Amino acid sequence: MDTAVILSSVKLDLQLIGNAYDDFLLELIAQALEEIAAYGITLNPDSSRDAGLVRMYAAWLYRNRAATNPADSAMPRMLQFNLNNRLFSEKMSGGANR
């Protein structure tokens, strides 16, 4: 999985210009990778779908960092559904990367 490509797509998602937040975003991408793995998902480095999942998760972590209300900090349903679908897809295929 190309971290530079994911970083670029996270920046586009968040509408960030320049490199001021790159180090922080790279930390969030690493955190997203770890948290996705904690769900039991084995990411395929060649899958654009998996790269998109990492992008969504990292962008949510960025947006969520300042949430003070528990309702505002809940994971978006789109991300929940994508994580669940990815996990079910992997488990139904016998653990193979999809």
PDB file of N, CA and C in Angstrom:
ATOM      1  N   MET A   1       0.860  -1.166   0.000  1.00  0.00           N
ATOM      2  CA  MET A   1       0.000   0.000   0.000  1.00  0.00           C
ATOM      3  C   MET A   1       0.910   1.234   0.000  1.00  0.00           C
ATOM      4  N   ASP A   2       0.719   2.072  -0.978  1.00  0.00           N
ATOM      5  CA  ASP A   2       1.567   3.247  -1.160  1.00  0.00           C
ATOM      6  C   ASP A   2       1.086   4.375  -0.245  1.00  0.00           C
ATOM      7  N   THR A   3       1.843   4.631   0.807  1.00  0.00           N
ATOM      8  CA  THR A   3       1.466   5.641   1.794  1.00  0.00           C
ATOM      9  C   THR A   3       1.397   7.034   1.176  1.00  0.00           C
ATOM     10  N   ALA A   4       2.268   7.309   0.208  1.00  0.00           N
ATOM     11  CA  ALA A   4       2.257   8.631  -0.435  1.00  0.00           C
ATOM     12  C   ALA A   4       0.950   8.858  -1.190  1.00  0.00           C
ATOM     13  N   VAL A   5       0.447   7.824  -1.837  1.00  0.00           N
ATOM     14  CA  VAL A   5      -0.820   7.944  -2.562  1.00  0.00           C
ATOM     15  C   VAL A   5      -1.973   8.130  -1.577  1.00  0.00           C
ATOM     16  N   ILE A   6      -1.939   7.364  -0.486  1.00  0.00           N
ATOM     17  CA  ILE A   6      -2.986   7.503   0.530  1.00  0.00           C
ATOM     18  C   ILE A   6      -2.925   8.889   1.153  1.00  0.00           C
ATOM     19  N   LEU A   7      -1.721   9.382   1.450  1.00  0.00           N
ATOM     20  CA  LEU A   7      -1.573  10.727   2.002  1.00  0.00           C
ATOM     21  C   LEU A   7      -2.181  11.757   1.062  1.00  0.00           C
ATOM     22  N   SER A   8      -1.889  11.639  -0.201  1.00  0.00           N
ATOM     23  CA  SER A   8      -2.433  12.579  -1.182  1.00  0.00           C
ATOM     24  C   SER A   8      -3.959  12.532  -1.213  1.00  0.00           C
ATOM     25  N   SER A   9      -4.530  11.331  -1.162  1.00  0.00           N
ATOM     26  CA  SER A   9      -5.993  11.224  -1.207  1.00  0.00           C
ATOM     27  C   SER A   9      -6.640  11.704   0.085  1.00  0.00           C
ATOM     28  N   VAL A  10      -5.962  11.515   1.232  1.00  0.00           N
ATOM     29  CA  VAL A  10      -6.483  12.040   2.500  1.00  0.00           C
ATOM     30  C   VAL A  10      -6.503  13.565   2.454  1.00  0.00           C
ATOM     31  N   LYS A  11      -5.435  14.152   1.926  1.00  0.00           N
ATOM     32  CA  LYS A  11      -5.378  15.604   1.819  1.00  0.00           C
ATOM     33  C   LYS A  11      -6.478  16.137   0.907  1.00  0.00           C
ATOM     34  N   LEU A  12      -6.745  15.446  -0.184  1.00  0.00           N
ATOM     35  CA  LEU A  12      -7.846  15.847  -1.069  1.00  0.00           C
ATOM     36  C   LEU A  12      -9.185  15.729  -0.355  1.00  0.00           C
ATOM     37  N   ASP A  13      -9.367  14.634   0.364  1.00  0.00           N
ATOM     38  CA  ASP A  13     -10.617  14.413   1.106  1.00  0.00           C
ATOM     39  C   ASP A  13     -10.850  15.536   2.116  1.00  0.00           C
ATOM     40  N   LEU A  14      -9.792  15.937   2.788  1.00  0.00           N
ATOM     41  CA  LEU A  14      -9.889  16.975   3.821  1.00  0.00           C
ATOM     42  C   LEU A  14      -9.748  18.382   3.255  1.00  0.00           C
ATOM     43  N   GLN A  15      -9.516  18.502   1.960  1.00  0.00           N
ATOM     44  CA  GLN A  15      -9.331  19.781   1.289  1.00  0.00           C
ATOM     45  C   GLN A  15      -8.175  20.578   1.892  1.00  0.00           C
ATOM     46  N   LEU A  16      -7.066  19.885   2.134  1.00  0.00           N
ATOM     47  CA  LEU A  16      -5.863  20.515   2.670  1.00  0.00           C
ATOM     48  C   LEU A  16      -4.885  20.759   1.526  1.00  0.00           C
ATOM     49  N   ILE A  17      -4.309  21.937   1.532  1.00  0.00           N
ATOM     50  CA  ILE A  17      -3.325  22.314   0.523  1.00  0.00           C
ATOM     51  C   ILE A  17      -1.992  22.513   1.236  1.00  0.00           C
ATOM     52  N   GLY A  18      -0.928  22.099   0.595  1.00  0.00           N
ATOM     53  CA  GLY A  18       0.393  22.263   1.189  1.00  0.00           C
ATOM     54  C   GLY A  18       0.786  21.050   2.011  1.00  0.00           C
ATOM     55  N   ASN A  19       1.926  21.184   2.672  1.00  0.00           N
ATOM     56  CA  ASN A  19       2.511  20.055   3.391  1.00  0.00           C
ATOM     57  C   ASN A  19       2.548  20.250   4.903  1.00  0.00           C
ATOM     58  N   ALA A  20       1.890  21.268   5.415  1.00  0.00           N
ATOM     59  CA  ALA A  20       1.976  21.595   6.839  1.00  0.00           C
ATOM     60  C   ALA A  20       1.494  20.463   7.736  1.00  0.00           C
ATOM     61  N   TYR A  21       0.513  19.690   7.276  1.00  0.00           N
ATOM     62  CA  TYR A  21      -0.072  18.643   8.109  1.00  0.00           C
ATOM     63  C   TYR A  21       0.412  17.241   7.739  1.00  0.00           C
ATOM     64  N   ASP A  22       1.362  17.136   6.837  1.00  0.00           N
ATOM     65  CA  ASP A  22       1.768  15.820   6.335  1.00  0.00           C
ATOM     66  C   ASP A  22       2.233  14.864   7.430  1.00  0.00           C
ATOM     67  N   ASP A  23       3.063  15.327   8.350  1.00  0.00           N
ATOM     68  CA  ASP A  23       3.556  14.439   9.409  1.00  0.00           C
ATOM     69  C   ASP A  23       2.403  13.932  10.276  1.00  0.00           C
ATOM     70  N   PHE A  24       1.492  14.820  10.620  1.00  0.00           N
ATOM     71  CA  PHE A  24       0.336  14.436  11.430  1.00  0.00           C
ATOM     72  C   PHE A  24      -0.553  13.467  10.665  1.00  0.00           C
ATOM     73  N   LEU A  25      -0.789  13.743   9.389  1.00  0.00           N
ATOM     74  CA  LEU A  25      -1.622  12.856   8.576  1.00  0.00           C
ATOM     75  C   LEU A  25      -0.983  11.484   8.404  1.00  0.00           C
ATOM     76  N   LEU A  26       0.333  11.434   8.278  1.00  0.00           N
ATOM     77  CA  LEU A  26       1.018  10.140   8.184  1.00  0.00           C
ATOM     78  C   LEU A  26       0.853   9.339   9.473  1.00  0.00           C
ATOM     79  N   GLU A  27       0.865  10.024  10.615  1.00  0.00           N
ATOM     80  CA  GLU A  27       0.597   9.342  11.886  1.00  0.00           C
ATOM     81  C   GLU A  27      -0.823   8.798  11.923  1.00  0.00           C
ATOM     82  N   LEU A  28      -1.774   9.580  11.417  1.00  0.00           N
ATOM     83  CA  LEU A  28      -3.168   9.128  11.388  1.00  0.00           C
ATOM     84  C   LEU A  28      -3.345   7.953  10.433  1.00  0.00           C
ATOM     85  N   ILE A  29      -2.630   7.954   9.326  1.00  0.00           N
ATOM     86  CA  ILE A  29      -2.687   6.828   8.393  1.00  0.00           C
ATOM     87  C   ILE A  29      -2.141   5.572   9.065  1.00  0.00           C
ATOM     88  N   ALA A  30      -1.025   5.705   9.782  1.00  0.00           N
ATOM     89  CA  ALA A  30      -0.464   4.556  10.506  1.00  0.00           C
ATOM     90  C   ALA A  30      -1.443   4.066  11.567  1.00  0.00           C
ATOM     91  N   GLN A  31      -2.075   4.987  12.264  1.00  0.00           N
ATOM     92  CA  GLN A  31      -3.072   4.613  13.272  1.00  0.00           C
ATOM     93  C   GLN A  31      -4.258   3.913  12.618  1.00  0.00           C
ATOM     94  N   ALA A  32      -4.695   4.424  11.484  1.00  0.00           N
ATOM     95  CA  ALA A  32      -5.814   3.796  10.765  1.00  0.00           C
ATOM     96  C   ALA A  32      -5.453   2.375  10.354  1.00  0.00           C
ATOM     97  N   LEU A  33      -4.248   2.172   9.861  1.00  0.00           N
ATOM     98  CA  LEU A  33      -3.802   0.832   9.476  1.00  0.00           C
ATOM     99  C   LEU A  33      -3.834  -0.122  10.675  1.00  0.00           C
ATOM    100  N   GLU A  34      -3.358   0.352  11.823  1.00  0.00           N
ATOM    101  CA  GLU A  34      -3.354  -0.478  13.030  1.00  0.00           C
ATOM    102  C   GLU A  34      -4.765  -0.792  13.505  1.00  0.00           C
ATOM    103  N   GLU A  35      -5.634   0.203  13.481  1.00  0.00           N
ATOM    104  CA  GLU A  35      -6.998  -0.008  13.961  1.00  0.00           C
ATOM    105  C   GLU A  35      -7.788  -0.908  13.016  1.00  0.00           C
ATOM    106  N   ILE A  36      -7.557  -0.786  11.726  1.00  0.00           N
ATOM    107  CA  ILE A  36      -8.218  -1.679  10.772  1.00  0.00           C
ATOM    108  C   ILE A  36      -7.734  -3.114  10.988  1.00  0.00           C
ATOM    109  N   ALA A  37      -6.449  -3.281  11.224  1.00  0.00           N
ATOM    110  CA  ALA A  37      -5.910  -4.619  11.505  1.00  0.00           C
ATOM    111  C   ALA A  37      -6.499  -5.182  12.795  1.00  0.00           C
ATOM    112  N   ALA A  38      -6.771  -4.322  13.774  1.00  0.00           N
ATOM    113  CA  ALA A  38      -7.361  -4.766  15.038  1.00  0.00           C
ATOM    114  C   ALA A  38      -8.775  -5.306  14.836  1.00  0.00           C
ATOM    115  N   TYR A  39      -9.451  -4.878  13.768  1.00  0.00           N
ATOM    116  CA  TYR A  39     -10.772  -5.419  13.439  1.00  0.00           C
ATOM    117  C   TYR A  39     -10.655  -6.850  12.904  1.00  0.00           C
ATOM    118  N   GLY A  40      -9.447  -7.248  12.553  1.00  0.00           N
ATOM    119  CA  GLY A  40      -9.246  -8.570  11.974  1.00  0.00           C
ATOM    120  C   GLY A  40      -9.185  -8.542  10.461  1.00  0.00           C
ATOM    121  N   ILE A  41      -9.020  -7.370   9.897  1.00  0.00           N
ATOM    122  CA  ILE A  41      -8.966  -7.199   8.443  1.00  0.00           C
ATOM    123  C   ILE A  41      -7.512  -7.234   7.993  1.00  0.00           C
ATOM    124  N   THR A  42      -7.250  -8.060   6.996  1.00  0.00           N
ATOM    125  CA  THR A  42      -5.931  -8.122   6.384  1.00  0.00           C
ATOM    126  C   THR A  42      -5.999  -7.346   5.083  1.00  0.00           C
ATOM    127  N   LEU A  43      -5.349  -6.207   5.050  1.00  0.00           N
ATOM    128  CA  LEU A  43      -5.425  -5.336   3.876  1.00  0.00           C
ATOM    129  C   LEU A  43      -4.548  -5.861   2.752  1.00  0.00           C
ATOM    130  N   ASN A  44      -5.039  -5.699   1.539  1.00  0.00           N
ATOM    131  CA  ASN A  44      -4.306  -6.069   0.340  1.00  0.00           C
ATOM    132  C   ASN A  44      -3.596  -4.818  -0.174  1.00  0.00           C
ATOM    133  N   PRO A  45      -2.271  -4.825  -0.227  1.00  0.00           N
ATOM    134  CA  PRO A  45      -1.545  -3.620  -0.647  1.00  0.00           C
ATOM    135  C   PRO A  45      -1.827  -3.200  -2.090  1.00  0.00           C
ATOM    136  N   ASP A  46      -2.363  -4.098  -2.911  1.00  0.00           N
ATOM    137  CA  ASP A  46      -2.640  -3.777  -4.306  1.00  0.00           C
ATOM    138  C   ASP A  46      -4.093  -3.378  -4.556  1.00  0.00           C
ATOM    139  N   SER A  47      -4.897  -3.318  -3.501  1.00  0.00           N
ATOM    140  CA  SER A  47      -6.324  -3.055  -3.653  1.00  0.00           C
ATOM    141  C   SER A  47      -6.632  -1.572  -3.485  1.00  0.00           C
ATOM    142  N   SER A  48      -7.258  -0.998  -4.503  1.00  0.00           N
ATOM    143  CA  SER A  48      -7.674   0.408  -4.381  1.00  0.00           C
ATOM    144  C   SER A  48      -8.819   0.527  -3.379  1.00  0.00           C
ATOM    145  N   ARG A  49      -9.630  -0.527  -3.256  1.00  0.00           N
ATOM    146  CA  ARG A  49     -10.714  -0.543  -2.265  1.00  0.00           C
ATOM    147  C   ARG A  49     -10.143  -0.447  -0.851  1.00  0.00           C
ATOM    148  N   ASP A  50      -9.089  -1.200  -0.574  1.00  0.00           N
ATOM    149  CA  ASP A  50      -8.471  -1.149   0.746  1.00  0.00           C
ATOM    150  C   ASP A  50      -7.794   0.191   0.998  1.00  0.00           C
ATOM    151  N   ALA A  51      -7.173   0.762  -0.035  1.00  0.00           N
ATOM    152  CA  ALA A  51      -6.567   2.093   0.101  1.00  0.00           C
ATOM    153  C   ALA A  51      -7.641   3.125   0.413  1.00  0.00           C
ATOM    154  N   GLY A  52      -8.795   2.996  -0.215  1.00  0.00           N
ATOM    155  CA  GLY A  52      -9.914   3.895   0.069  1.00  0.00           C
ATOM    156  C   GLY A  52     -10.416   3.748   1.495  1.00  0.00           C
ATOM    157  N   LEU A  53     -10.420   2.527   2.003  1.00  0.00           N
ATOM    158  CA  LEU A  53     -10.835   2.293   3.379  1.00  0.00           C
ATOM    159  C   LEU A  53      -9.876   2.975   4.358  1.00  0.00           C
ATOM    160  N   VAL A  54      -8.587   2.864   4.094  1.00  0.00           N
ATOM    161  CA  VAL A  54      -7.587   3.536   4.943  1.00  0.00           C
ATOM    162  C   VAL A  54      -7.766   5.049   4.865  1.00  0.00           C
ATOM    163  N   ARG A  55      -8.021   5.566   3.652  1.00  0.00           N
ATOM    164  CA  ARG A  55      -8.234   7.005   3.484  1.00  0.00           C
ATOM    165  C   ARG A  55      -9.430   7.476   4.292  1.00  0.00           C
ATOM    166  N   MET A  56     -10.546   6.753   4.179  1.00  0.00           N
ATOM    167  CA  MET A  56     -11.753   7.138   4.926  1.00  0.00           C
ATOM    168  C   MET A  56     -11.500   7.131   6.426  1.00  0.00           C
ATOM    169  N   TYR A  57     -10.813   6.091   6.904  1.00  0.00           N
ATOM    170  CA  TYR A  57     -10.560   5.963   8.341  1.00  0.00           C
ATOM    171  C   TYR A  57      -9.648   7.090   8.826  1.00  0.00           C
ATOM    172  N   ALA A  58      -8.567   7.360   8.079  1.00  0.00           N
ATOM    173  CA  ALA A  58      -7.631   8.417   8.482  1.00  0.00           C
ATOM    174  C   ALA A  58      -8.305   9.792   8.444  1.00  0.00           C
ATOM    175  N   ALA A  59      -9.123  10.045   7.434  1.00  0.00           N
ATOM    176  CA  ALA A  59      -9.829  11.327   7.349  1.00  0.00           C
ATOM    177  C   ALA A  59     -10.807  11.471   8.511  1.00  0.00           C
ATOM    178  N   TRP A  60     -11.474  10.372   8.876  1.00  0.00           N
ATOM    179  CA  TRP A  60     -12.386  10.424  10.026  1.00  0.00           C
ATOM    180  C   TRP A  60     -11.609  10.708  11.316  1.00  0.00           C
ATOM    181  N   LEU A  61     -10.451  10.078  11.485  1.00  0.00           N
ATOM    182  CA  LEU A  61      -9.628  10.349  12.673  1.00  0.00           C
ATOM    183  C   LEU A  61      -9.256  11.830  12.739  1.00  0.00           C
ATOM    184  N   TYR A  62      -8.925  12.426  11.600  1.00  0.00           N
ATOM    185  CA  TYR A  62      -8.575  13.843  11.557  1.00  0.00           C
ATOM    186  C   TYR A  62      -9.777  14.707  11.955  1.00  0.00           C
ATOM    187  N   ARG A  63     -10.919  14.429  11.372  1.00  0.00           N
ATOM    188  CA  ARG A  63     -12.116  15.220  11.672  1.00  0.00           C
ATOM    189  C   ARG A  63     -12.587  15.023  13.111  1.00  0.00           C
ATOM    190  N   ASN A  64     -12.355  13.840  13.640  1.00  0.00           N
ATOM    191  CA  ASN A  64     -12.852  13.464  14.956  1.00  0.00           C
ATOM    192  C   ASN A  64     -11.988  14.012  16.096  1.00  0.00           C
ATOM    193  N   ARG A  65     -10.803  14.500  15.801  1.00  0.00           N
ATOM    194  CA  ARG A  65      -9.848  14.867  16.847  1.00  0.00           C
ATOM    195  C   ARG A  65     -10.346  15.981  17.763  1.00  0.00           C
ATOM    196  N   ALA A  66     -11.243  16.829  17.273  1.00  0.00           N
ATOM    197  CA  ALA A  66     -11.706  17.964  18.069  1.00  0.00           C
ATOM    198  C   ALA A  66     -13.129  17.778  18.590  1.00  0.00           C
ATOM    199  N   ALA A  67     -13.701  16.598  18.396  1.00  0.00           N
ATOM    200  CA  ALA A  67     -15.081  16.368  18.825  1.00  0.00           C
ATOM    201  C   ALA A  67     -15.168  16.323  20.345  1.00  0.00           C
ATOM    202  N   THR A  68     -16.085  17.085  20.884  1.00  0.00           N
ATOM    203  CA  THR A  68     -16.281  17.103  22.337  1.00  0.00           C
ATOM    204  C   THR A  68     -17.575  16.395  22.735  1.00  0.00           C
ATOM    205  N   ASN A  69     -18.479  16.279  21.806  1.00  0.00           N
ATOM    206  CA  ASN A  69     -19.759  15.634  22.054  1.00  0.00           C
ATOM    207  C   ASN A  69     -19.672  14.181  21.570  1.00  0.00           C
ATOM    208  N   PRO A  70     -20.030  13.203  22.402  1.00  0.00           N
ATOM    209  CA  PRO A  70     -19.950  11.804  21.968  1.00  0.00           C
ATOM    210  C   PRO A  70     -20.722  11.523  20.682  1.00  0.00           C
ATOM    211  N   ALA A  71     -21.829  12.215  20.469  1.00  0.00           N
ATOM    212  CA  ALA A  71     -22.593  12.008  19.234  1.00  0.00           C
ATOM    213  C   ALA A  71     -21.803  12.476  18.019  1.00  0.00           C
ATOM    214  N   ASP A  72     -21.001  13.509  18.190  1.00  0.00           N
ATOM    215  CA  ASP A  72     -20.201  14.018  17.079  1.00  0.00           C
ATOM    216  C   ASP A  72     -18.991  13.129  16.796  1.00  0.00           C
ATOM    217  N   SER A  73     -18.566  12.347  17.774  1.00  0.00           N
ATOM    218  CA  SER A  73     -17.366  11.537  17.609  1.00  0.00           C
ATOM    219  C   SER A  73     -17.669  10.117  17.140  1.00  0.00           C
ATOM    220  N   ALA A  74     -18.943   9.794  16.957  1.00  0.00           N
ATOM    221  CA  ALA A  74     -19.302   8.450  16.499  1.00  0.00           C
ATOM    222  C   ALA A  74     -18.778   8.218  15.084  1.00  0.00           C
ATOM    223  N   MET A  75     -18.369   6.983  14.828  1.00  0.00           N
ATOM    224  CA  MET A  75     -17.883   6.630  13.504  1.00  0.00           C
ATOM    225  C   MET A  75     -19.035   6.738  12.497  1.00  0.00           C
ATOM    226  N   PRO A  76     -18.805   7.384  11.368  1.00  0.00           N
ATOM    227  CA  PRO A  76     -19.858   7.502  10.363  1.00  0.00           C
ATOM    228  C   PRO A  76     -20.317   6.127   9.869  1.00  0.00           C
ATOM    229  N   ARG A  77     -21.608   6.033   9.570  1.00  0.00           N
ATOM    230  CA  ARG A  77     -22.173   4.753   9.121  1.00  0.00           C
ATOM    231  C   ARG A  77     -21.484   4.258   7.854  1.00  0.00           C
ATOM    232  N   MET A  78     -21.124   5.177   6.957  1.00  0.00           N
ATOM    233  CA  MET A  78     -20.443   4.786   5.728  1.00  0.00           C
ATOM    234  C   MET A  78     -19.158   4.019   6.048  1.00  0.00           C
ATOM    235  N   LEU A  79     -18.400   4.524   7.012  1.00  0.00           N
ATOM    236  CA  LEU A  79     -17.158   3.864   7.391  1.00  0.00           C
ATOM    237  C   LEU A  79     -17.437   2.549   8.108  1.00  0.00           C
ATOM    238  N   GLN A  80     -18.424   2.529   8.992  1.00  0.00           N
ATOM    239  CA  GLN A  80     -18.805   1.285   9.669  1.00  0.00           C
ATOM    240  C   GLN A  80     -19.198   0.218   8.656  1.00  0.00           C
ATOM    241  N   PHE A  81     -20.025   0.588   7.688  1.00  0.00           N
ATOM    242  CA  PHE A  81     -20.471  -0.375   6.679  1.00  0.00           C
ATOM    243  C   PHE A  81     -19.298  -0.883   5.849  1.00  0.00           C
ATOM    244  N   ASN A  82     -18.397   0.015   5.474  1.00  0.00           N
ATOM    245  CA  ASN A  82     -17.240  -0.405   4.686  1.00  0.00           C
ATOM    246  C   ASN A  82     -16.343  -1.358   5.466  1.00  0.00           C
ATOM    247  N   LEU A  83     -16.117  -1.075   6.745  1.00  0.00           N
ATOM    248  CA  LEU A  83     -15.316  -1.979   7.575  1.00  0.00           C
ATOM    249  C   LEU A  83     -15.998  -3.339   7.704  1.00  0.00           C
ATOM    250  N   ASN A  84     -17.292  -3.326   7.996  1.00  0.00           N
ATOM    251  CA  ASN A  84     -18.024  -4.583   8.152  1.00  0.00           C
ATOM    252  C   ASN A  84     -18.049  -5.381   6.850  1.00  0.00           C
ATOM    253  N   ASN A  85     -18.330  -4.712   5.742  1.00  0.00           N
ATOM    254  CA  ASN A  85     -18.365  -5.403   4.455  1.00  0.00           C
ATOM    255  C   ASN A  85     -17.009  -5.995   4.109  1.00  0.00           C
ATOM    256  N   ARG A  86     -15.960  -5.248   4.385  1.00  0.00           N
ATOM    257  CA  ARG A  86     -14.603  -5.728   4.086  1.00  0.00           C
ATOM    258  C   ARG A  86     -14.268  -6.932   4.953  1.00  0.00           C
ATOM    259  N   LEU A  87     -14.615  -6.871   6.240  1.00  0.00           N
ATOM    260  CA  LEU A  87     -14.343  -7.982   7.160  1.00  0.00           C
ATOM    261  C   LEU A  87     -15.144  -9.216   6.755  1.00  0.00           C
ATOM    262  N   PHE A  88     -16.438  -9.038   6.480  1.00  0.00           N
ATOM    263  CA  PHE A  88     -17.271 -10.176   6.090  1.00  0.00           C
ATOM    264  C   PHE A  88     -16.785 -10.786   4.777  1.00  0.00           C
ATOM    265  N   SER A  89     -16.393  -9.933   3.851  1.00  0.00           N
ATOM    266  CA  SER A  89     -15.879 -10.408   2.573  1.00  0.00           C
ATOM    267  C   SER A  89     -14.639 -11.273   2.776  1.00  0.00           C
ATOM    268  N   GLU A  90     -13.756 -10.826   3.635  1.00  0.00           N
ATOM    269  CA  GLU A  90     -12.530 -11.579   3.899  1.00  0.00           C
ATOM    270  C   GLU A  90     -12.835 -12.901   4.591  1.00  0.00           C
ATOM    271  N   LYS A  91     -13.711 -12.877   5.580  1.00  0.00           N
ATOM    272  CA  LYS A  91     -14.012 -14.093   6.331  1.00  0.00           C
ATOM    273  C   LYS A  91     -14.790 -15.094   5.474  1.00  0.00           C
ATOM    274  N   MET A  92     -15.672 -14.617   4.613  1.00  0.00           N
ATOM    275  CA  MET A  92     -16.451 -15.510   3.763  1.00  0.00           C
ATOM    276  C   MET A  92     -15.586 -16.152   2.673  1.00  0.00           C
ATOM    277  N   SER A  93     -14.509 -15.498   2.305  1.00  0.00           N
ATOM    278  CA  SER A  93     -13.632 -16.058   1.282  1.00  0.00           C
ATOM    279  C   SER A  93     -12.537 -16.910   1.900  1.00  0.00           C
ATOM    280  N   GLY A  94     -12.656 -17.192   3.168  1.00  0.00           N
ATOM    281  CA  GLY A  94     -11.680 -18.045   3.833  1.00  0.00           C
ATOM    282  C   GLY A  94     -10.424 -17.330   4.272  1.00  0.00           C
ATOM    283  N   GLY A  95     -10.508 -16.024   4.420  1.00  0.00           N
ATOM    284  CA  GLY A  95      -9.364 -15.252   4.911  1.00  0.00           C
ATOM    285  C   GLY A  95      -8.482 -14.705   3.816  1.00  0.00           C
ATOM    286  N   ALA A  96      -8.814 -14.975   2.571  1.00  0.00           N
ATOM    287  CA  ALA A  96      -8.008 -14.457   1.463  1.00  0.00           C
ATOM    288  C   ALA A  96      -8.257 -12.967   1.286  1.00  0.00           C
ATOM    289  N   ASN A  97      -7.231 -12.256   0.889  1.00  0.00           N
ATOM    290  CA  ASN A  97      -7.382 -10.821   0.611  1.00  0.00           C
ATOM    291  C   ASN A  97      -8.289 -10.639  -0.578  1.00  0.00           C
ATOM    292  N   ARG A  98      -9.177  -9.662  -0.495  1.00  0.00           N
ATOM    293  CA  ARG A  98     -10.085  -9.363  -1.604  1.00  0.00           C
ATOM    294  C   ARG A  98      -9.942  -7.929  -1.998  1.00  0.00           C
TER     295      ARG A  98
END
